[in-house]
Amino acid sequence: MAEAAAMTLSALQKQMRKRFEAAGLPTPRDDARLLLLETLGISLTDLVTRPDEPVDPARLDVVNARMERRLHGEPVHRILGHREFYGLQLGLSAETLEPRPDTEVLVEALVPYLRRIIDEKGACRILDLGTGAGALALALLSLDPRATAVATDVSANALETASANAAALGLGDRFAVLEGSWFAPVEGLFDIIVSNPPYIRTSVIGELAVEVREHDPLLALDGGLDGLDAYRAIAASANDHLAPGGMVGLEIGFDQREDVTALFEEAGLARLSALKDLGGNDRALIFARDAA
Ligand SMILES: C[S@@+](CC[C@H](N)C(=O)[O-])C[C@H]1O[C@@H](n2cnc3c(N)ncnc32)[C@H](O)[C@@H]1O
């Protein structure tokens, strides 16, 4: 009896892309390529230069199982268990949000402030409220060895993941975690307070894409009735924990610029800048204590 021909790399990639297209997934080509490369542990160059190489049947089963998960709406990075953020590889877990490229806008906006504070003080104390996988704190820590960070979250699972990420990146000795709601577990003053809190209105969560609605933790999404609950809590105590010359950097939803600005102005802070993401949407705000 003739043996069935082994599946080749290019045939498998094509099959995955076609199934993702047929299922109406938004980025079928990218998803197929990333799942294939990461699962087989090969590079894009391998794929391009050795398209006719047969796929090991044991690995083929793993690729097929992952393809089925993607077809059921699970995002690629959740399936892989990690995602790159600001050039750092971050592990994910059940209670961590998958860090998004748009959040890098907030890191970029804070870079000049972090550099100025370190020039002036020789150190920079960072507080990341609602750290998730640690994205914001770890990105900022990676910029300068004189920076230190405290990261909070209400999720113990997220804090475990953030700590493991810090250790894996060699940043663990400058990174500490505290479990609790916003400022409740926090003591002391910080030069940069940063947060990407949950900011989606409760009523809108059911309308989000399945990737977000069913795979990002609700705790990371739900900002309450008007989406502003976390900003209210953070604005109420930010001034108590801001060192002289310090700033607050926040990610916001596309339609929250003026509401969040009003909350922080009422709390005695002044808006220094408002940043847009690559899609042209309002994405980040920076505040400092109002000098007036
Ligand atoms: C939108 S996610 C952001 C995660 C991460 N900072 C990032 O940018 O990828 C919001 C995070 O806030 C946390 N969170 C929700 N409510 C909180 C609270 N009351 N106090 C502290 N953290 C909270 C969630 O567990 C989640 O990790």
Coordinates of C-alpha atoms and ligand atoms in Angstrom, one line a residue:
M1 CA 0.0 0.0 0.0
A2 CA 1.4 3.5 -0.9
E3 CA 2.3 5.7 2.0
A4 CA 0.4 9.0 2.3
A5 CA 2.5 11.9 1.4
A6 CA 3.8 13.9 4.4
M7 CA 2.3 17.4 5.0
T8 CA 4.9 20.0 4.0
L9 CA 5.5 23.4 5.7
S10 CA 4.0 25.4 2.8
A11 CA 1.0 23.1 2.4
L12 CA 0.2 23.3 6.1
Q13 CA 0.5 27.1 6.1
K14 CA -1.8 27.3 3.1
Q15 CA -4.3 25.0 4.7
M16 CA -4.3 27.0 7.9
R17 CA -4.8 30.3 6.1
K18 CA -7.6 29.0 4.1
R19 CA -9.5 27.6 7.1
F20 CA -9.0 30.9 8.9
E21 CA -10.2 32.8 5.9
A22 CA -13.3 30.6 5.6
A23 CA -14.0 31.2 9.3
G24 CA -13.9 34.9 8.7
L25 CA -11.0 35.6 11.0
P26 CA -9.7 39.2 10.6
T27 CA -6.0 38.4 10.0
P28 CA -5.8 34.9 8.6
R29 CA -2.4 35.1 7.0
D30 CA -0.6 36.6 10.0
D31 CA -2.4 34.1 12.4
A32 CA -1.4 31.1 10.3
R33 CA 2.2 32.2 10.0
L34 CA 2.7 33.0 13.7
L35 CA 1.0 29.8 14.9
L36 CA 3.0 27.7 12.5
L37 CA 6.4 29.3 13.2
E38 CA 6.0 29.4 17.0
T39 CA 4.6 25.9 17.3
L40 CA 7.3 24.3 15.1
G41 CA 10.0 26.5 16.6
I42 CA 11.2 27.6 13.1
S43 CA 12.0 31.1 11.6
L44 CA 10.3 32.8 8.7
T45 CA 13.5 32.2 6.8
D46 CA 13.1 28.5 7.4
L47 CA 9.6 28.6 6.1
V48 CA 10.6 30.6 3.0
T49 CA 13.7 28.6 2.1
R50 CA 12.4 25.1 2.9
P51 CA 8.7 25.1 1.9
D52 CA 8.8 21.5 0.9
E53 CA 10.2 20.2 4.2
P54 CA 7.8 17.6 5.7
V55 CA 6.3 18.4 9.1
D56 CA 7.0 16.0 11.9
P57 CA 3.6 14.1 12.5
A58 CA 3.8 14.7 16.3
R59 CA 4.2 18.4 15.8
L60 CA 1.5 18.4 13.1
D61 CA -1.0 17.2 15.8
V62 CA 0.0 20.2 18.0
V63 CA -0.4 22.6 15.1
N64 CA -3.8 21.1 14.3
A65 CA -5.0 21.4 17.9
R66 CA -3.9 25.0 18.1
M67 CA -5.5 25.7 14.7
E68 CA -8.8 24.4 16.1
R69 CA -8.5 26.7 19.2
R70 CA -7.9 29.7 16.9
L71 CA -11.0 28.7 14.8
H72 CA -13.0 28.8 18.1
G73 CA -12.0 32.4 18.6
E74 CA -9.1 32.1 21.0
P75 CA -6.5 34.8 20.2
V76 CA -3.1 33.6 18.8
H77 CA -1.1 35.0 21.7
R78 CA -3.3 33.4 24.3
I79 CA -2.8 30.0 22.5
L80 CA 1.0 30.6 22.5
G81 CA 0.9 31.8 26.1
H82 CA 3.1 34.9 25.5
R83 CA 3.2 38.2 23.7
E84 CA 5.8 40.8 22.9
F85 CA 5.4 44.2 24.4
Y86 CA 7.8 47.1 23.8
G87 CA 10.4 44.5 22.7
L88 CA 9.9 42.4 25.8
Q89 CA 8.6 38.8 25.8
L90 CA 5.8 38.6 28.4
G91 CA 4.1 35.4 29.6
L92 CA 0.3 35.5 29.9
S93 CA -2.0 33.7 32.3
A94 CA -5.7 33.3 32.9
E95 CA -6.1 36.6 34.7
T96 CA -3.7 38.8 32.7
L97 CA -4.9 41.0 29.9
E98 CA -3.0 40.4 26.7
P99 CA -0.9 43.6 26.4
R100 CA -1.7 45.6 23.3
P101 CA 0.6 47.5 20.9
D102 CA -1.5 50.7 21.5
T103 CA -0.4 50.7 25.1
E104 CA 3.2 51.3 23.9
V105 CA 2.1 54.8 23.1
L106 CA 1.9 55.4 26.9
V107 CA 5.4 54.0 27.5
E108 CA 6.8 56.2 24.7
A109 CA 5.0 59.3 26.1
L110 CA 6.7 58.7 29.5
V111 CA 10.2 58.1 28.2
P112 CA 11.3 61.8 28.2
Y113 CA 9.9 62.3 31.8
L114 CA 11.7 59.1 33.0
R115 CA 15.0 60.3 31.5
R116 CA 14.6 63.8 33.0
I117 CA 13.7 62.5 36.4
I118 CA 16.7 60.1 36.4
D119 CA 19.0 63.0 35.2
E120 CA 17.8 65.1 38.1
K121 CA 17.5 62.5 40.9
G122 CA 19.7 59.6 39.7
A123 CA 16.7 57.3 40.3
C124 CA 13.0 57.0 39.3
R125 CA 10.3 55.3 41.4
I126 CA 7.5 54.0 39.3
L127 CA 4.1 52.8 40.4
D128 CA 2.0 50.7 38.0
L129 CA -1.6 50.3 39.1
G130 CA -3.3 47.3 37.7
T131 CA -0.2 45.8 36.2
G132 CA -1.6 42.6 34.6
A133 CA 1.4 40.8 33.0
G134 CA 3.6 43.7 34.1
A135 CA 3.7 45.4 30.7
L136 CA 4.0 49.0 31.6
A137 CA 6.2 48.7 34.7
L138 CA 8.6 46.3 32.9
A139 CA 8.8 48.3 29.8
L140 CA 9.8 51.4 31.8
L141 CA 12.2 49.4 33.9
S142 CA 13.9 48.1 30.8
L143 CA 14.8 51.7 29.8
D144 CA 17.2 52.4 32.7
P145 CA 18.8 50.3 35.4
R146 CA 18.3 53.2 38.0
A147 CA 14.5 52.9 37.7
T148 CA 12.6 50.8 40.3
A149 CA 8.9 49.8 40.2
V150 CA 6.1 48.7 42.5
A151 CA 3.2 47.1 40.7
T152 CA -0.3 46.4 42.1
D153 CA -3.3 44.4 41.0
V154 CA -6.3 42.8 42.6
S155 CA -5.5 39.6 40.9
A156 CA -2.9 37.3 42.7
N157 CA -2.6 35.3 39.5
A158 CA -1.7 38.4 37.5
L159 CA 0.9 39.4 40.1
E160 CA 2.5 36.0 40.0
T161 CA 2.7 36.2 36.2
A162 CA 4.1 39.8 36.4
S163 CA 6.8 38.6 38.9
A164 CA 7.7 35.7 36.7
N165 CA 8.0 38.0 33.7
A166 CA 10.2 40.4 35.7
A167 CA 12.5 37.5 36.8
A168 CA 12.7 36.1 33.2
L169 CA 13.7 39.5 31.9
G170 CA 16.4 40.0 34.5
L171 CA 14.3 42.9 36.1
G172 CA 13.2 41.1 39.2
D173 CA 15.5 42.8 41.6
R174 CA 13.9 46.2 40.7
F175 CA 10.3 45.0 40.6
A176 CA 8.0 44.5 43.6
V177 CA 4.3 43.6 43.6
L178 CA 1.5 44.5 46.0
E179 CA -2.0 42.9 46.0
G180 CA -5.0 45.2 46.5
S181 CA -7.3 47.7 45.0
W182 CA -5.6 50.7 43.3
F183 CA -3.7 52.7 46.1
A184 CA -5.0 50.6 49.0
P185 CA -1.8 48.5 49.5
V186 CA 0.6 51.3 48.5
E187 CA 2.8 53.4 50.7
G188 CA 5.2 56.2 49.8
L189 CA 5.8 58.6 47.0
F190 CA 6.5 57.9 43.3
D191 CA 8.0 59.9 40.4
I192 CA 5.8 58.2 37.8
I193 CA 2.4 56.7 38.5
V194 CA 1.2 54.8 35.5
S195 CA -2.0 52.8 34.8
N196 CA -3.9 51.1 32.0
P197 CA -7.0 50.4 34.1
P198 CA -10.2 48.7 33.0
Y199 CA -12.2 51.4 31.1
I200 CA -14.9 49.7 29.0
R201 CA -18.5 50.6 29.9
T202 CA -20.2 47.5 31.4
S203 CA -23.0 47.7 28.8
V204 CA -20.6 47.5 25.9
I205 CA -18.6 44.4 27.0
G206 CA -21.1 42.0 25.4
E207 CA -20.5 43.7 22.0
L208 CA -16.7 43.2 22.0
A209 CA -15.0 40.8 19.6
V210 CA -15.0 37.2 20.9
E211 CA -11.2 37.3 21.3
V212 CA -11.6 40.0 23.9
R213 CA -15.0 39.2 25.4
E214 CA -14.3 35.5 26.0
H215 CA -10.5 35.5 26.5
D216 CA -9.4 38.7 28.3
P217 CA -10.4 38.7 32.0
L218 CA -13.5 40.7 32.8
L219 CA -11.7 42.3 35.7
A220 CA -9.3 43.8 33.1
L221 CA -12.0 45.2 30.9
D222 CA -15.0 46.4 33.0
G223 CA -14.8 50.1 33.9
G224 CA -18.3 50.2 35.5
L225 CA -21.4 51.9 34.2
D226 CA -19.7 54.9 32.5
G227 CA -16.3 53.2 32.1
L228 CA -14.7 55.7 34.5
D229 CA -14.7 53.9 37.9
A230 CA -11.0 53.2 38.0
Y231 CA -10.1 56.7 36.9
R232 CA -12.2 58.1 39.8
A233 CA -10.4 55.9 42.3
I234 CA -7.0 56.7 40.9
A235 CA -7.7 60.5 40.7
A236 CA -8.9 60.5 44.4
S237 CA -5.5 59.4 45.7
A238 CA -2.9 60.2 43.0
N239 CA -1.7 63.4 44.7
D240 CA -1.1 61.7 48.0
H241 CA 1.5 59.4 46.3
L242 CA 3.1 61.8 43.8
A243 CA 6.6 62.9 44.5
P244 CA 7.4 66.6 43.8
G245 CA 7.9 66.9 40.0
G246 CA 6.2 63.6 39.4
M247 CA 3.6 62.6 36.8
V248 CA 0.6 60.4 36.2
G249 CA 0.4 58.6 32.9
L250 CA -2.9 56.9 31.9
E251 CA -4.2 54.8 29.0
I252 CA -7.8 55.9 28.1
G253 CA -10.6 54.7 25.8
F254 CA -11.0 56.6 22.5
D255 CA -13.9 58.7 23.8
Q256 CA -12.6 59.4 27.4
R257 CA -10.1 62.2 26.9
E258 CA -12.3 65.0 28.3
D259 CA -14.0 63.0 31.0
V260 CA -10.7 61.7 32.4
T261 CA -9.1 65.1 32.2
A262 CA -12.0 66.6 34.1
L263 CA -11.6 64.0 36.9
F264 CA -7.9 64.6 37.3
E265 CA -8.3 68.4 37.1
E266 CA -10.9 68.3 39.9
A267 CA -8.3 66.4 41.9
G268 CA -5.7 69.2 41.5
L269 CA -3.7 67.8 38.6
A270 CA -3.0 69.5 35.2
R271 CA -2.9 67.8 31.9
L272 CA 0.5 68.0 30.3
S273 CA -0.2 66.1 27.1
A274 CA -2.7 63.9 25.2
L275 CA -1.5 61.3 22.9
K276 CA -3.1 59.4 20.0
D277 CA -2.5 55.8 19.0
L278 CA -1.5 54.7 15.5
G279 CA -5.1 54.5 14.5
G280 CA -5.5 58.2 15.3
N281 CA -7.6 57.6 18.5
D282 CA -7.1 59.3 21.8
R283 CA -5.1 56.8 23.8
A284 CA -3.0 58.3 26.6
L285 CA -2.9 61.3 29.0
I286 CA -0.1 62.6 31.1
F287 CA -0.8 64.7 34.2
A288 CA 1.3 66.6 36.8
R289 CA 0.4 68.3 40.0
D290 CA -1.2 71.6 39.1
A291 CA 1.4 74.4 39.8
A292 CA -1.3 77.1 39.8
Ligands
LIG1 C1 -6.7 46.8 31.2 S1 -5.8 45.7 32.3 C2 -4.2 46.3 32.0 C3 -3.1 45.4 32.3 C4 -1.7 45.9 32.0 N1 -1.4 47.1 32.8 C5 -1.5 46.2 30.6 O1 -1.5 47.4 30.2 O2 -1.4 45.3 29.8 C6 -6.3 46.3 33.9 C7 -5.7 45.6 35.0 O3 -6.2 46.2 36.2 C8 -6.5 45.2 37.2 N2 -7.5 45.7 38.1 C9 -8.9 45.7 38.0 N3 -9.4 46.2 39.1 C10 -8.4 46.6 39.9 C11 -8.4 47.3 41.1 N4 -9.5 47.6 41.8 N5 -7.2 47.5 41.7 C12 -6.0 47.2 41.0 N6 -6.0 46.5 39.8 C13 -7.2 46.3 39.3 C14 -6.9 44.0 36.4 O4 -6.8 42.8 37.1 C15 -6.0 44.1 35.2 O5 -4.8 43.4 35.4

